[in-house]
């Protein structure tokens, strides 16, 4: 097979087009826009995890210097959209909906916003927030997962479809009858996104029915629509700006209550309001990866052929809203197995609503499945790679469709060779360094749906031969603008220096949220379409009338910014075409979306992660020494930015495996490590050099570029690789993350 591998360390790509702006501080984030007459909001949060607000003493706060308003449910302006679907007389409630901030007296979780202080300086707002005193009628609450797990149930969506939410292919629990089997439980704790940039918003009412928000969001159109619906104003009267986003990982995929509060406050005080939530509020107000319990059963024949896979998961959600994700999805399709059954339930607790976190659901599910596969491999006395190869799915067993492309076997081979997998002693606790550290090798597999939805892009060509492309997408860090400039340069056949890609504004042509590893596929397709359309229009203008009118469009070639016909009767620079027709600009807008290929093929990206660890035999301290990640993600647009994606995902996976855990004191329902001192994330000292490798073979069906997403698969499977390496080093199997020293000694 003609497969060419690319190493992110060896292959260069276009530098980030916004790189200089970011490193010099010129890039402007949501909280940094200089708005005249700006005021500052600070949220007051509940100190109980369940109950009712009996009263609120805000007199001292309201009289404090510089205070413009203290807003709570006692005096909050009515949000017109909140009145919909909440008429008890008609049997309507807000249960199952996002938290409606300041709409009633009910407390659902510790740290819930109960008031908002608006003042003329941040310091005054922060001080005054401490003067607001709320009195509560406490009620019982539950935040403990294990103590309440018996209350878990199927999501309403599954029950409303007259289905119990189970998936079944073949026979249920067939693994129990297999000659060799593994049955184990795995736990993922609550994990919090914790990007460096705090969630922030500036709300400015430009007119009674027109508002502009500078918001940290992954979904410009989503925020625009939510605000328009909540305040009952035309959607075109809501402008959302998110030029730069300082990391999000999923926590900016939806519109959170604090955003509605800021817009409400700005309307009430008649001045712009900036609201930046604090680090501890990041734990309760903008979602997290939910605590998840899983049970996996695997059964195989003596020669390693899977007989049955059973995968059950229970994840926590809030009491007021159901959150679900694809935790068990990976078990349905990753391996060829005739008998597969999955079950997914949710457990309502007195916590805020979770949200999608990088590798949503699949990252949690892959940890359990790939650790179980590792356990099965040891039971069979079979190399973990060989076990996976013997159960490689040549077609999608869940959908019974061919893959659009799949080079997972090549990923296994390349990454294994690079880390020296086949030179290791496979026996656990058999390898040591010269200074006595235990050496372990582990691997894991990642997969995530390769999505493509609809997007629109516009392009304007100026007579000086420069181009500006616009699309209402965002960039949470992967280098979206850089990839789009490269795509446009390839299609137009002009230098990248002549192309500017503008994003981060809801007034631009529509685009979906940046999430789910689909931005390059979706927006890149729109950029391709609009650039092709521009070339066609340039060709029509170049042919024009007269002697050249006999030239057909198919006879034209576009290269190096010039149009040439086969008979050489036309040879003209793009810019000269506009000058010839006295056109100052040429403007084109095009929409792009997927087609029938979605019904014919199964689209997934794949990855493998190989890890070498050292473990101190006495203290149990784990040190990751080497990482090799190989991604099958179609054609790689930019190896430099894609390599950074893989490295970032690997770092997140190491944090998931060894460090991250948000801890609640169930006596009070509050987090006890809601800061970056006590909630541990990887730092430079924890991370070795990471070898990011790409197969870089075009997917022939997914989109014009042949590119599939890499953002999620860079993390999915990584935690399992670390856990499996720790087992190989120590002989101890840790199934509840994070893997801390106390679990190894």
Coordinates of C-alpha atoms in Angstrom, one line a residue, residues 176-611:
X176 CA -20.3 -14.5 29.4
X177 CA -20.3 -17.7 27.4
X178 CA -16.9 -17.1 25.8
X179 CA -13.9 -19.3 26.7
X180 CA -11.9 -16.3 27.8
X181 CA -13.6 -13.2 29.3
X182 CA -13.0 -10.0 31.2
X183 CA -15.5 -8.1 33.3
X184 CA -14.5 -4.9 35.0
X185 CA -15.7 -1.5 36.2
X186 CA -14.1 1.8 35.4
X187 CA -14.6 5.3 36.8
X188 CA -14.0 8.7 35.2
X189 CA -14.2 11.5 37.8
X190 CA -15.6 14.9 37.2
X191 CA -13.1 16.9 35.1
X192 CA -13.2 20.6 34.5
X193 CA -12.1 22.4 31.3
X194 CA -10.0 25.1 33.0
X195 CA -8.7 27.0 30.0
X196 CA -6.4 29.9 30.8
X197 CA -9.0 32.4 29.5
X198 CA -11.9 32.7 31.9
X199 CA -15.4 32.8 30.5
X200 CA -16.2 36.4 29.6
X201 CA -18.7 38.7 27.9
X202 CA -19.3 42.4 27.2
X203 CA -22.9 43.3 26.4
X204 CA -23.8 46.6 24.7
X205 CA -27.3 47.6 23.8
X206 CA -27.1 49.8 20.7
X207 CA -30.9 50.4 20.7
X208 CA -33.9 49.2 22.6
X209 CA -34.1 46.1 20.3
X210 CA -30.5 45.8 19.2
X211 CA -27.5 44.4 21.1
X212 CA -23.9 43.6 20.5
X213 CA -22.0 41.0 22.6
X214 CA -18.3 40.4 22.8
X215 CA -18.4 36.8 24.0
X216 CA -16.1 33.9 24.6
X217 CA -18.0 31.3 22.5
X218 CA -17.5 28.5 20.1
X219 CA -20.9 29.1 18.5
X220 CA -21.5 32.6 17.2
X221 CA -24.8 31.7 15.5
X222 CA -25.8 29.7 18.6
X223 CA -25.4 32.7 21.0
X224 CA -27.0 35.0 18.5
X225 CA -30.1 32.8 18.2
X226 CA -30.3 32.2 22.0
X227 CA -30.2 35.9 22.9
X228 CA -32.7 36.7 20.1
X229 CA -35.1 34.1 21.5
X230 CA -34.6 35.1 25.1
X231 CA -35.1 38.8 24.6
X232 CA -37.6 38.5 21.7
X233 CA -35.7 40.7 19.3
X234 CA -34.9 40.0 15.6
X235 CA -32.0 37.7 15.2
X236 CA -30.3 40.1 12.8
X237 CA -30.4 42.7 15.7
X238 CA -28.0 40.5 17.7
X239 CA -24.3 40.8 16.8
X240 CA -21.9 38.4 18.4
X241 CA -18.1 39.0 18.2
X242 CA -15.6 36.4 19.2
X243 CA -12.5 37.2 17.2
X244 CA -10.2 35.2 19.5
X245 CA -11.0 32.4 22.0
X246 CA -8.3 31.5 24.5
X247 CA -9.1 27.8 24.7
X248 CA -12.5 26.3 25.4
X249 CA -12.4 22.5 24.9
X250 CA -16.2 22.4 24.8
X251 CA -17.2 24.7 27.6
X252 CA -18.1 27.5 25.2
X253 CA -20.3 25.4 22.9
X254 CA -23.6 26.6 24.5
X255 CA -25.0 29.9 25.9
X256 CA -24.7 29.8 29.6
X257 CA -26.8 31.7 32.2
X258 CA -24.1 34.2 33.0
X259 CA -24.2 35.4 29.4
X260 CA -28.0 36.0 29.6
X261 CA -27.4 37.8 32.9
X262 CA -24.9 40.2 31.4
X263 CA -27.2 41.1 28.5
X264 CA -30.1 41.6 31.0
X265 CA -27.9 43.8 33.3
X266 CA -26.8 46.0 30.4
X267 CA -30.4 46.5 29.4
X268 CA -31.3 47.4 33.0
X269 CA -28.5 49.9 33.7
X270 CA -28.5 51.4 30.3
X271 CA -24.7 51.0 29.9
X272 CA -22.3 48.3 28.6
X273 CA -21.6 45.5 31.2
X274 CA -18.6 43.3 31.3
X275 CA -18.8 40.0 33.2
X276 CA -15.9 37.8 33.7
X277 CA -16.6 34.8 35.9
X278 CA -14.0 33.7 38.5
X279 CA -11.9 30.6 38.4
X280 CA -14.0 28.9 41.1
X281 CA -17.1 29.7 39.1
X282 CA -15.6 28.0 36.1
X283 CA -16.2 24.8 38.1
X284 CA -20.0 25.3 38.4
X285 CA -21.2 27.6 35.6
X286 CA -19.8 26.4 32.3
X287 CA -20.0 22.6 32.3
X288 CA -17.5 19.8 32.8
X289 CA -16.8 16.2 31.9
X290 CA -19.4 14.3 34.0
X291 CA -18.5 11.7 36.6
X292 CA -19.1 8.4 34.8
X293 CA -19.2 4.8 36.0
X294 CA -18.7 2.1 33.3
X295 CA -18.8 -1.7 33.2
X296 CA -17.3 -3.5 30.3
X297 CA -17.5 -7.2 29.6
X298 CA -15.4 -8.8 26.8
X299 CA -15.4 -12.4 25.7
X300 CA -13.2 -14.0 23.1
X301 CA -12.2 -17.4 21.7
X302 CA -8.8 -18.9 22.7
X303 CA -7.2 -17.5 19.6
X304 CA -8.4 -13.9 20.4
X305 CA -11.5 -13.5 18.2
X306 CA -14.1 -11.4 20.1
X307 CA -17.4 -13.2 20.8
X308 CA -19.2 -10.5 22.7
X309 CA -18.9 -6.9 24.0
X310 CA -21.1 -5.5 26.7
X311 CA -20.7 -1.8 27.7
X312 CA -22.8 -0.1 30.4
X313 CA -22.4 3.5 31.5
X314 CA -24.0 5.8 34.0
X315 CA -23.1 9.6 33.9
X316 CA -24.2 12.3 36.2
X317 CA -26.4 15.3 35.2
X318 CA -28.2 18.1 36.9
X319 CA -31.6 17.8 38.5
X320 CA -33.0 20.5 36.2
X321 CA -31.6 19.5 32.8
X322 CA -30.6 16.2 31.1
X323 CA -27.1 16.0 29.7
X324 CA -26.2 13.0 27.5
X325 CA -23.1 12.1 25.5
X326 CA -21.8 9.1 23.5
X327 CA -20.0 7.3 26.2
X328 CA -20.8 3.8 24.9
X329 CA -20.7 4.7 21.2
X330 CA -17.2 3.5 20.5
X331 CA -18.0 0.0 21.6
X332 CA -20.6 -0.3 18.8
X333 CA -18.2 0.0 15.9
X334 CA -14.5 0.0 16.8
X335 CA -14.0 -3.8 16.7
X336 CA -15.5 -6.5 14.6
X337 CA -17.8 -8.5 17.0
X338 CA -21.0 -10.3 16.2
X339 CA -22.6 -9.7 19.6
X340 CA -22.6 -6.2 21.1
X341 CA -24.9 -4.6 23.6
X342 CA -24.7 -1.2 25.3
X343 CA -26.7 0.6 27.9
X344 CA -26.5 4.3 28.9
X345 CA -28.2 6.0 31.8
X346 CA -28.0 9.3 33.6
X347 CA -28.1 10.2 37.3
X348 CA -29.6 13.5 38.3
X349 CA -27.7 15.1 41.2
X350 CA -27.6 18.6 42.8
X351 CA -24.8 19.8 40.5
X352 CA -24.7 22.1 37.6
X353 CA -25.2 20.7 34.1
X354 CA -22.2 19.0 32.5
X355 CA -21.2 19.7 28.9
X356 CA -19.1 18.3 26.1
X357 CA -15.4 18.1 26.9
X358 CA -12.7 17.3 24.3
X359 CA -13.5 13.9 23.0
X360 CA -17.0 14.1 24.5
X361 CA -18.3 10.8 25.8
X362 CA -16.0 8.8 23.5
X363 CA -12.9 9.8 25.6
X364 CA -14.6 8.3 28.7
X365 CA -15.8 5.3 26.8
X366 CA -12.5 4.6 25.1
X367 CA -10.7 4.5 28.5
X368 CA -13.0 1.7 29.7
X369 CA -13.0 -0.3 26.4
X370 CA -9.3 -0.1 25.6
X371 CA -8.3 -0.9 29.2
X372 CA -10.6 -3.9 29.0
X373 CA -9.0 -4.9 25.7
X374 CA -5.6 -4.7 27.3
X375 CA -6.8 -6.9 30.2
X376 CA -8.2 -9.4 27.7
X377 CA -4.9 -9.4 25.8
X378 CA -3.0 -10.3 29.0
X379 CA -5.6 -13.1 29.7
X380 CA -5.0 -14.5 26.2
X381 CA -1.2 -14.1 26.5
X382 CA -1.5 -12.1 23.2
X383 CA 0.2 -8.9 22.1
X384 CA -2.4 -6.0 22.6
X385 CA -1.8 -4.9 19.0
X386 CA -2.3 -8.4 17.7
X387 CA -5.6 -8.7 19.6
X388 CA -6.8 -5.5 17.9
X389 CA -5.7 -6.6 14.5
X390 CA -7.5 -9.9 14.8
X391 CA -10.7 -7.9 15.6
X392 CA -10.1 -5.1 13.1
X393 CA -13.4 -3.9 11.6
X394 CA -13.0 -3.8 7.8
X395 CA -16.5 -2.3 7.5
X396 CA -18.6 -0.4 10.0
X397 CA -20.4 -3.2 12.0
X398 CA -22.8 -0.8 13.6
X399 CA -24.1 0.8 10.3
X400 CA -23.2 -2.0 8.0
X401 CA -21.5 0.5 5.7
X402 CA -18.0 0.6 4.2
X403 CA -15.6 3.1 5.7
X404 CA -15.0 6.2 3.6
X405 CA -11.3 5.5 4.4
X406 CA -9.5 3.7 7.2
X407 CA -5.8 3.3 7.8
X408 CA -5.8 2.2 11.4
X409 CA -3.6 -0.8 10.8
X410 CA -1.0 1.5 9.3
X411 CA -1.3 3.6 12.4
X412 CA -0.6 0.6 14.7
X413 CA 2.5 -0.4 12.7
X414 CA 4.0 3.1 12.4
X415 CA 3.5 4.1 16.0
X416 CA 4.6 0.8 17.4
X417 CA 7.8 0.9 15.4
X418 CA 8.6 4.4 16.5
X419 CA 8.3 3.7 20.2
X420 CA 10.1 0.3 20.0
X421 CA 7.0 -1.7 21.1
X422 CA 8.2 -5.0 19.8
X423 CA 11.5 -4.8 21.7
X424 CA 9.8 -4.6 25.1
X425 CA 9.4 -7.5 27.5
X426 CA 5.6 -8.1 27.5
X427 CA 5.6 -9.4 31.1
X428 CA 4.4 -6.9 33.7
X429 CA 6.9 -5.5 36.1
X430 CA 9.8 -7.1 34.1
X431 CA 11.6 -4.0 32.9
X432 CA 13.7 -1.5 34.9
X433 CA 16.0 1.5 34.2
X434 CA 19.5 1.5 35.5
X435 CA 18.4 3.5 38.5
X436 CA 15.6 1.0 39.3
X437 CA 12.6 2.8 37.9
X438 CA 9.9 0.4 36.5
X439 CA 9.4 0.7 32.8
X440 CA 6.0 0.3 31.2
X441 CA 4.6 0.4 27.7
X442 CA 0.9 0.9 26.9
X443 CA -1.3 1.7 23.9
X444 CA -4.8 2.9 23.2
X445 CA -7.0 3.5 20.2
X446 CA -9.1 6.6 19.4
X447 CA -11.9 7.1 17.0
X448 CA -14.5 9.9 16.4
X449 CA -17.1 10.6 13.9
X450 CA -15.8 12.7 10.9
X451 CA -18.5 15.3 10.6
X452 CA -19.4 17.7 7.9
X453 CA -22.3 20.1 8.1
X454 CA -23.4 23.2 6.1
X455 CA -21.5 26.4 6.0
X456 CA -21.4 29.5 3.8
X457 CA -18.4 31.7 2.9
X458 CA -17.9 34.9 1.0
X459 CA -14.9 36.2 -0.8
X460 CA -14.0 39.6 -2.1
X461 CA -11.3 40.1 -4.6
X462 CA -9.8 43.6 -5.0
X463 CA -8.3 44.9 -8.2
X464 CA -4.9 44.9 -6.5
X465 CA -5.0 41.1 -6.4
X466 CA -5.8 40.6 -2.7
X467 CA -8.6 38.5 -1.3
X468 CA -10.7 38.6 1.8
X469 CA -12.8 35.6 2.9
X470 CA -15.4 35.8 5.6
X471 CA -17.2 33.1 7.6
X472 CA -18.9 33.2 11.0
X473 CA -16.8 30.5 12.5
X474 CA -14.6 30.8 15.5
X475 CA -11.1 29.6 16.5
X476 CA -10.6 28.1 19.9
X477 CA -6.9 27.5 19.2
X478 CA -6.4 25.0 16.4
X479 CA -5.4 27.6 13.7
X480 CA -8.7 27.8 11.7
X481 CA -7.7 31.0 9.8
X482 CA -4.4 29.4 8.9
X483 CA -6.0 26.3 7.5
X484 CA -8.5 28.3 5.5
X485 CA -5.9 30.6 4.0
X486 CA -4.0 27.5 2.9
X487 CA -7.1 25.9 1.4
X488 CA -7.9 29.1 -0.5
X489 CA -4.3 29.5 -1.7
X490 CA -4.4 25.9 -3.1
X491 CA -7.6 26.5 -4.9
X492 CA -7.0 30.0 -6.2
X493 CA -3.3 29.3 -6.9
X494 CA -2.2 32.6 -5.4
X495 CA 0.3 33.2 -2.6
X496 CA -1.0 33.0 1.0
X497 CA 0.2 36.5 1.6
X498 CA -2.5 37.8 -0.6
X499 CA -5.3 36.1 1.3
X500 CA -7.0 37.2 4.5
X501 CA -9.5 35.1 6.3
X502 CA -11.9 36.8 8.7
X503 CA -13.9 35.0 11.4
X504 CA -15.4 35.6 14.8
X505 CA -18.4 37.8 13.8
X506 CA -22.0 36.6 13.5
X507 CA -22.6 39.1 10.7
X508 CA -20.4 37.0 8.5
X509 CA -21.9 34.1 6.4
X510 CA -23.2 31.3 8.6
X511 CA -21.1 28.5 10.1
X512 CA -21.7 25.9 12.7
X513 CA -20.1 25.7 16.2
X514 CA -16.4 25.0 16.3
X515 CA -16.6 21.6 18.0
X516 CA -16.8 17.9 17.2
X517 CA -13.7 18.0 14.9
X518 CA -15.6 19.2 11.9
X519 CA -14.5 22.8 11.3
X520 CA -11.9 22.2 8.7
X521 CA -14.2 19.7 6.9
X522 CA -17.2 22.0 7.0
X523 CA -15.8 25.5 6.7
X524 CA -13.0 24.4 4.4
X525 CA -15.5 23.0 2.0
X526 CA -17.3 26.3 1.9
X527 CA -14.0 28.1 1.3
X528 CA -13.2 25.7 -1.5
X529 CA -16.6 26.2 -3.0
X530 CA -16.4 30.0 -2.9
X531 CA -12.9 30.0 -4.4
X532 CA -13.9 27.7 -7.2
X533 CA -16.9 30.0 -7.9
X534 CA -14.6 33.1 -8.0
X535 CA -12.3 31.4 -10.5
X536 CA -15.3 30.5 -12.7
X537 CA -16.4 34.1 -12.6
X538 CA -12.9 35.3 -13.4
X539 CA -12.9 32.8 -16.3
X540 CA -16.2 34.1 -17.7
X541 CA -14.9 37.7 -17.5
X542 CA -11.6 36.7 -19.1
X543 CA -13.4 35.0 -22.0
X544 CA -15.7 37.9 -22.4
X545 CA -16.7 38.8 -25.9
X546 CA -14.8 39.1 -29.2
X547 CA -12.0 36.9 -30.4
X548 CA -11.7 35.0 -27.1
X549 CA -15.4 34.3 -26.9
X550 CA -14.8 30.9 -28.7
X551 CA -12.7 29.7 -25.7
X552 CA -14.6 27.3 -23.5
X553 CA -14.3 27.5 -19.7
X554 CA -12.8 24.0 -19.7
X555 CA -10.0 25.2 -21.8
X556 CA -8.8 27.6 -19.1
X557 CA -6.1 26.9 -16.5
X558 CA -5.5 28.9 -13.3
X559 CA -2.0 29.0 -11.9
X560 CA 0.2 31.5 -10.2
X561 CA -2.6 34.1 -10.2
X562 CA -3.0 33.9 -14.0
X563 CA -5.6 32.6 -16.4
X564 CA -4.3 30.9 -19.5
X565 CA -6.2 29.2 -22.4
X566 CA -5.0 26.2 -24.3
X567 CA -4.6 28.2 -27.5
X568 CA -2.8 30.9 -25.6
X569 CA -5.4 33.5 -26.8
X570 CA -6.0 34.3 -23.2
X571 CA -3.1 35.0 -20.9
X572 CA -4.1 37.4 -18.2
X573 CA -3.5 38.0 -14.5
X574 CA -6.5 37.7 -12.2
X575 CA -6.2 41.4 -11.1
X576 CA -6.0 42.5 -14.7
X577 CA -9.4 40.8 -15.4
X578 CA -11.0 43.2 -12.9
X579 CA -9.1 46.2 -14.4
X580 CA -10.1 45.3 -17.9
X581 CA -13.8 45.4 -16.9
X582 CA -13.4 48.4 -14.6
X583 CA -14.4 46.4 -11.6
X584 CA -13.1 47.6 -8.2
X585 CA -14.0 44.3 -6.6
X586 CA -15.4 40.9 -7.4
X587 CA -17.7 39.4 -4.7
X588 CA -18.9 35.8 -4.4
X589 CA -20.8 33.9 -1.7
X590 CA -21.3 30.2 -1.7
X591 CA -22.8 27.5 0.6
X592 CA -21.4 24.0 0.9
X593 CA -22.9 21.0 2.6
X594 CA -22.6 17.2 2.5
X595 CA -24.6 15.0 0.2
X596 CA -25.6 11.4 -0.6
X597 CA -22.1 10.2 0.5
X598 CA -23.3 10.3 4.1
X599 CA -25.8 7.5 3.3
X600 CA -23.2 5.4 1.5
X601 CA -20.2 5.5 3.7
X602 CA -19.3 5.6 7.4
X603 CA -17.0 8.6 8.2
X604 CA -14.6 8.3 11.1
X605 CA -11.1 9.5 12.1
X606 CA -8.8 7.1 13.8
X607 CA -5.8 7.3 16.0
X608 CA -3.4 5.2 18.1
X609 CA -1.4 6.3 21.1
X610 CA 1.7 4.6 22.5
X611 CA 3.2 5.6 25.8

